[in-house]
Amino acid sequence: MHSIQMAMFWEFWRRHRWWVFCFLAVIGGGVAMLWLRLPDIGAGPSVIVHYFTIQLEMVLFLAMAFFRQYNVRKNRLSFPSRLYTHPVRTSVLVAWQMIFPALMVGCLYLATVGAGRIIFSVTWPIVGPLLLLLTFLACMQAIVWITTGFPLLQIGLGVVSYVQFERFISSRYGIANMFNLPRSEWKTLTSIEFLGLLFCIGLAYAIAVIGISRDRRGDCSGWMGLRACFAGLRDMLPRNRRAFSSTAKAQFWMEWRERGWSVPAIIAALCVISVLLGAAMPSQKAVITFWMFLLIFLMSLGGPLFVGLNLGTMGRRFEMTSFRATRPISSLMQSMVVIWTALWSMLMAWAVILLAWLLMIGWFYLVGQSETVTETLTVATGLMKQIGYSKLLGLAGLFPLYLLAAVGIGASLTLMGRTWFLCILCGGSWGVLIIWAILCGLGLIPEWFQTAFSKALPWGIGMTSLVGTIWIFARACQRELIYQRVCLFAGCSWAALFAGMWLLWRYAFAAGLEILWFSKAPQSSSIIMMGGLLTLMVLPLASGPLAVAWNRHR
Amino acid sequence: MSDNVIEIRNVTRRFGKKTALEEVSLSIPRGGVFGLVGENGAGKTTLIRHVLGLLKAKTGSVRVFEMDPVRNPVGTLGRTGYLSEDRDMPDWMRIEELLRYSEPFYPNWDSSYADELCKVFQLDKKQKIGTLSRGQRARTGLLVALAHRPQLLLLDEPSSGLDPVVRRDILGAIIRTVAQEGRTVLFSSHLLDEVERVVDSVAMMHRGRVVLTDSMDHIRQSHRNVTLRFSEPQTKRPELPGMISCVGSGLEWTFLCNGGISDLRAAAKRLGAQIVNEKAPTLDEVFVARVKQCDGCQ
Amino acid sequence: MQIHISVHDGIPIYLQIVNQIKYLVASDRLKDGEQLPPVRKLAEQLLVNPNTVARAYRQLEQANILTTRQGAGVFISGGGSPLARREKNRIVCERIDMLLAEARQMNFGLDEVIELLRLRSNRMNNTL
């Protein structure tokens, strides 16, 4: 290291190299995909592709500014604070911290333009978008740096300025409405635009210097006074000081306070945001909020697995912290409490949505928009009729089972505490799916194989779940993690479920009712698959404790 | 009931290529204070984690209260108080919440003792654990480890990085625990003068091996620090029976030996040297000599 | 009662306690019948293992310096004057041994040492 610049450049590169590689991978993937799909793009699509390239780059740079320049978890600049101890003026420090990413952005943009020219022989404008991207990055850095310690302000300012940039781009590309496609390319850069963007960069620099010097002085701790006031108020609230009557209750309290509350809170925040968005669109009918609530609800239907994954996280990189691992609580109890908390978390989230809905309906009636409610109700009943009541009823009946299985399996996956396992599972399944899709798309798979595969799939799923569950129960028993009566309970429940389903199926088939998918005659392969899937309901009883033990006793 | 609270037999543990424990066998008797000394990375924490069941013995066996800590975590952990090296506790909890949370886990939890300790340690129960200073954090961890009057107190590097006041508190806690009949303390440390004050027995670890385990008294009796004065300059290192380390040059040489003083006197006479100084070595000196001897062998 | 423990001079801790209590008795800073702190208290005060303190007390008891009255505590036993005398002798002898050893290494004859002792004693008397 011969100079400050070199040292800072090296530090910067060390901190950001993975980000650069990711960026290159994304751009490269995009180029490859485009090249495969449309070997030569005409003038119209070229504009669209360029527009979306800029959009993508903006999102990527935003992510970089947010995640690489700012440590979300610690609410601090991720900027190593040892840079502050170097004998460098803050303005110089900030300048280099802004110049390196600018250089990087410039190179990356030029690379994309070059790729466009070489591979697709289209000419994209350089100066305007490049300057815009540089300004954008500088502004985002400045915002992240000036608002350190104030996360809400940070997000608010970031979103507002991002929207402003979007509007600017939209106007340059001749987009009138949010959902239109670009029509014209931003070929020429007027001097006003040029000066305006330069001014923005200068302003961003000044703000960044103020922000960094504040942090250098140690002023970025957030609203300390307000927080202290809030904490004082919380102290005054009457709190439950009674002792817990059992270990399970104490553990439940801990799990809920640590992670359980987060999902209902996120759902509540989403509801509030959707209300605000609905209010911000004056031209639209208020009904949009209604549909947004529905969307949140539908999204949350996929939630149990994620809630399970969330609650099963026992520490950094899923590894159980030594505090948790040394509590005298059995692995069975620990896993059951986690699953129980996850169930509560999910149910509370739905309760929040229900409450929001009720409030909204009440509000509509209050302001005299009751026809909105009746309108949406008719639409909803129409939809339900389309799907079929008997099917919906069947789905509703199956729902608790799905909830149990998804929460339990999700929790088991993270309780295991092995990052590599999750990576292999996610990467492997996605990889297989993608390869399958590509092979199908290219027509490389012969017909007979496809039919054989689709025939074998139910068998495979059913047998894998059955054998896997039995193996997991055997392991858990062998390690004395669960009692034999738990096994017995699991076996009996499974048998009862299986028998019930099978009878239902026979009945539905005989009566010609369309309950779930039970309209066809029962086949051995589907029966096996049903049996296999039903084992997943009882699987958490063994997989939970086994996962906890695997995490706890390494 | 056996007299050993902890019984470790032939435990070997590797992390990748690094061997953390190699064929470690150790028995810790009921009652008294047992010290585990060694350099950083000698395997002390790994050993303690085996005792807690946080690591499963890949070879050999670990028994705590004659139970396998992996098979029966409730039985062993419920009678054990543990203060981890990193004082891991949930940052969001207040101290009073931590106490309330911990209470149902331990059948012997003593609320009044917890309150008393809180006062002695000058802890504000309303404070969040995340906002505590390092010393307060250690005290809080110690409070939770002590409040259920554990039969076995495990302290992993309790005083590292702490000021003398907190170190005094911790030593006091060790002494108070062991003063109650039949309770055992196992603590690891590299502050050897501290260890020397309070332990009954000590195990020295070096590079994953236990190089010496004995009672403190016996270590003092069996090791001698002698300085010999020869009548003429010695060019090469003189040899004494049971010699562990030797420094010096020319006429005067200082030895640390393992053996009775009468043997040493006889040996000195044979070499034609005069014993000018002779005393019992401190634990520190024994430890440094043993470590050097081990490194020399390899 | 003031006892100072040092782990650096290689003397076992229980012996340090024994010697210092003996010294305190000999120098009349611990009187007959005076109560000593219980084992646990003293251990906490000195920050040493309670077993060590107990061992020191046991040894002192064997030497008839302490008596344990059941339920009441540990006391300095009465009638210790001959022992105190012996102890005083021992302490002074120890110091004299050290002086003689030092003197021999520096080639002082016994007469010279005695002469010097007398000289110093006179001077001390004069200054008092």
mmCIF file of N, CA, C and O in Angstrom, chain B residues 50-76:
data_model
loop_
_atom_site.group_PDB
_atom_site.id
_atom_site.type_symbol
_atom_site.label_atom_id
_atom_site.label_comp_id
_atom_site.label_asym_id
_atom_site.label_seq_id
_atom_site.Cartn_x
_atom_site.Cartn_y
_atom_site.Cartn_z
ATOM 1 N N HIS B 50 -18.077 -30.478 26.316
ATOM 2 C CA HIS B 50 -18.407 -31.907 26.372
ATOM 3 C C HIS B 50 -19.147 -32.228 27.661
ATOM 4 O O HIS B 50 -20.083 -33.021 27.663
ATOM 5 N N VAL B 51 -18.692 -31.623 28.748
ATOM 6 C CA VAL B 51 -19.337 -31.891 30.036
ATOM 7 C C VAL B 51 -20.786 -31.418 30.002
ATOM 8 O O VAL B 51 -21.678 -32.044 30.562
ATOM 9 N N LEU B 52 -21.031 -30.307 29.319
ATOM 10 C CA LEU B 52 -22.384 -29.773 29.236
ATOM 11 C C LEU B 52 -23.248 -30.518 28.228
ATOM 12 O O LEU B 52 -24.449 -30.296 28.162
ATOM 13 N N GLY B 53 -22.613 -31.340 27.397
ATOM 14 C CA GLY B 53 -23.374 -32.027 26.362
ATOM 15 C C GLY B 53 -23.570 -31.190 25.117
ATOM 16 O O GLY B 53 -24.300 -31.575 24.223
ATOM 17 N N LEU B 54 -22.920 -30.025 25.058
ATOM 18 C CA LEU B 54 -23.039 -29.218 23.839
ATOM 19 C C LEU B 54 -22.232 -29.847 22.719
ATOM 20 O O LEU B 54 -22.463 -29.588 21.544
ATOM 21 N N LEU B 55 -21.274 -30.661 23.087
ATOM 22 C CA LEU B 55 -20.543 -31.451 22.104
ATOM 23 C C LEU B 55 -20.739 -32.910 22.487
ATOM 24 O O LEU B 55 -20.699 -33.256 23.668
ATOM 25 N N LYS B 56 -20.939 -33.717 21.475
ATOM 26 C CA LYS B 56 -21.161 -35.132 21.736
ATOM 27 C C LYS B 56 -19.823 -35.834 21.630
ATOM 28 O O LYS B 56 -19.064 -35.577 20.695
ATOM 29 N N ALA B 57 -19.535 -36.704 22.607
ATOM 30 C CA ALA B 57 -18.253 -37.410 22.570
ATOM 31 C C ALA B 57 -18.249 -38.364 21.368
ATOM 32 O O ALA B 57 -19.085 -39.255 21.279
ATOM 33 N N LYS B 58 -17.316 -38.127 20.451
ATOM 34 C CA LYS B 58 -17.263 -38.993 19.253
ATOM 35 C C LYS B 58 -16.628 -40.323 19.618
ATOM 36 O O LYS B 58 -17.013 -41.363 19.118
ATOM 37 N N THR B 59 -15.591 -40.257 20.448
ATOM 38 C CA THR B 59 -15.026 -41.500 20.965
ATOM 39 C C THR B 59 -14.966 -41.344 22.480
ATOM 40 O O THR B 59 -14.922 -40.244 22.988
ATOM 41 N N GLY B 60 -14.949 -42.459 23.171
ATOM 42 C CA GLY B 60 -14.887 -42.387 24.624
ATOM 43 C C GLY B 60 -16.237 -42.012 25.215
ATOM 44 O O GLY B 60 -17.250 -42.027 24.516
ATOM 45 N N SER B 61 -16.215 -41.677 26.496
ATOM 46 C CA SER B 61 -17.497 -41.404 27.137
ATOM 47 C C SER B 61 -17.367 -40.250 28.123
ATOM 48 O O SER B 61 -16.297 -39.997 28.661
ATOM 49 N N VAL B 62 -18.473 -39.567 28.328
ATOM 50 C CA VAL B 62 -18.542 -38.486 29.318
ATOM 51 C C VAL B 62 -19.702 -38.817 30.251
ATOM 52 O O VAL B 62 -20.798 -39.141 29.792
ATOM 53 N N ARG B 63 -19.455 -38.767 31.534
ATOM 54 C CA ARG B 63 -20.521 -39.009 32.504
ATOM 55 C C ARG B 63 -20.536 -37.862 33.500
ATOM 56 O O ARG B 63 -19.485 -37.501 34.055
ATOM 57 N N VAL B 64 -21.697 -37.286 33.685
ATOM 58 C CA VAL B 64 -21.856 -36.226 34.672
ATOM 59 C C VAL B 64 -22.948 -36.684 35.626
ATOM 60 O O VAL B 64 -24.034 -37.058 35.169
ATOM 61 N N PHE B 65 -22.699 -36.696 36.891
ATOM 62 C CA PHE B 65 -23.605 -37.282 37.884
ATOM 63 C C PHE B 65 -23.990 -38.692 37.459
ATOM 64 O O PHE B 65 -25.155 -39.095 37.548
ATOM 65 N N GLU B 66 -23.050 -39.401 36.871
ATOM 66 C CA GLU B 66 -23.259 -40.755 36.359
ATOM 67 C C GLU B 66 -24.311 -40.830 35.272
ATOM 68 O O GLU B 66 -24.951 -41.864 35.078
ATOM 69 N N MET B 67 -24.503 -39.701 34.562
ATOM 70 C CA MET B 67 -25.457 -39.722 33.455
ATOM 71 C C MET B 67 -24.743 -39.206 32.212
ATOM 72 O O MET B 67 -23.757 -38.490 32.310
ATOM 73 N N ASP B 68 -25.296 -39.588 31.063
ATOM 74 C CA ASP B 68 -24.757 -39.067 29.817
ATOM 75 C C ASP B 68 -25.417 -37.708 29.557
ATOM 76 O O ASP B 68 -26.637 -37.633 29.434
ATOM 77 N N PRO B 69 -24.641 -36.630 29.506
ATOM 78 C CA PRO B 69 -25.256 -35.310 29.324
ATOM 79 C C PRO B 69 -25.989 -35.178 27.991
ATOM 80 O O PRO B 69 -26.847 -34.309 27.857
ATOM 81 N N VAL B 70 -25.647 -36.003 27.014
ATOM 82 C CA VAL B 70 -26.347 -35.914 25.731
ATOM 83 C C VAL B 70 -27.685 -36.637 25.813
ATOM 84 O O VAL B 70 -28.693 -36.158 25.304
ATOM 85 N N ARG B 71 -27.722 -37.775 26.501
ATOM 86 C CA ARG B 71 -28.966 -38.536 26.594
ATOM 87 C C ARG B 71 -29.916 -37.904 27.595
ATOM 88 O O ARG B 71 -31.124 -37.997 27.434
ATOM 89 N N ASN B 72 -29.367 -37.325 28.619
ATOM 90 C CA ASN B 72 -30.225 -36.807 29.685
ATOM 91 C C ASN B 72 -29.866 -35.358 30.020
ATOM 92 O O ASN B 72 -29.316 -35.071 31.081
ATOM 93 N N PRO B 73 -30.159 -34.432 29.104
ATOM 94 C CA PRO B 73 -29.760 -33.046 29.365
ATOM 95 C C PRO B 73 -30.492 -32.441 30.559
ATOM 96 O O PRO B 73 -29.913 -31.633 31.297
ATOM 97 N N VAL B 74 -31.742 -32.830 30.772
ATOM 98 C CA VAL B 74 -32.499 -32.221 31.872
ATOM 99 C C VAL B 74 -31.878 -32.616 33.207
ATOM 100 O O VAL B 74 -31.684 -31.783 34.095
ATOM 101 N N GLY B 75 -31.528 -33.901 33.323
ATOM 102 C CA GLY B 75 -30.982 -34.394 34.575
ATOM 103 C C GLY B 75 -29.650 -33.764 34.926
ATOM 104 O O GLY B 75 -29.383 -33.452 36.087
ATOM 105 N N THR B 76 -28.799 -33.557 33.917
ATOM 106 C CA THR B 76 -27.481 -32.999 34.225
ATOM 107 C C THR B 76 -27.513 -31.477 34.294
ATOM 108 O O THR B 76 -26.983 -30.885 35.234
#
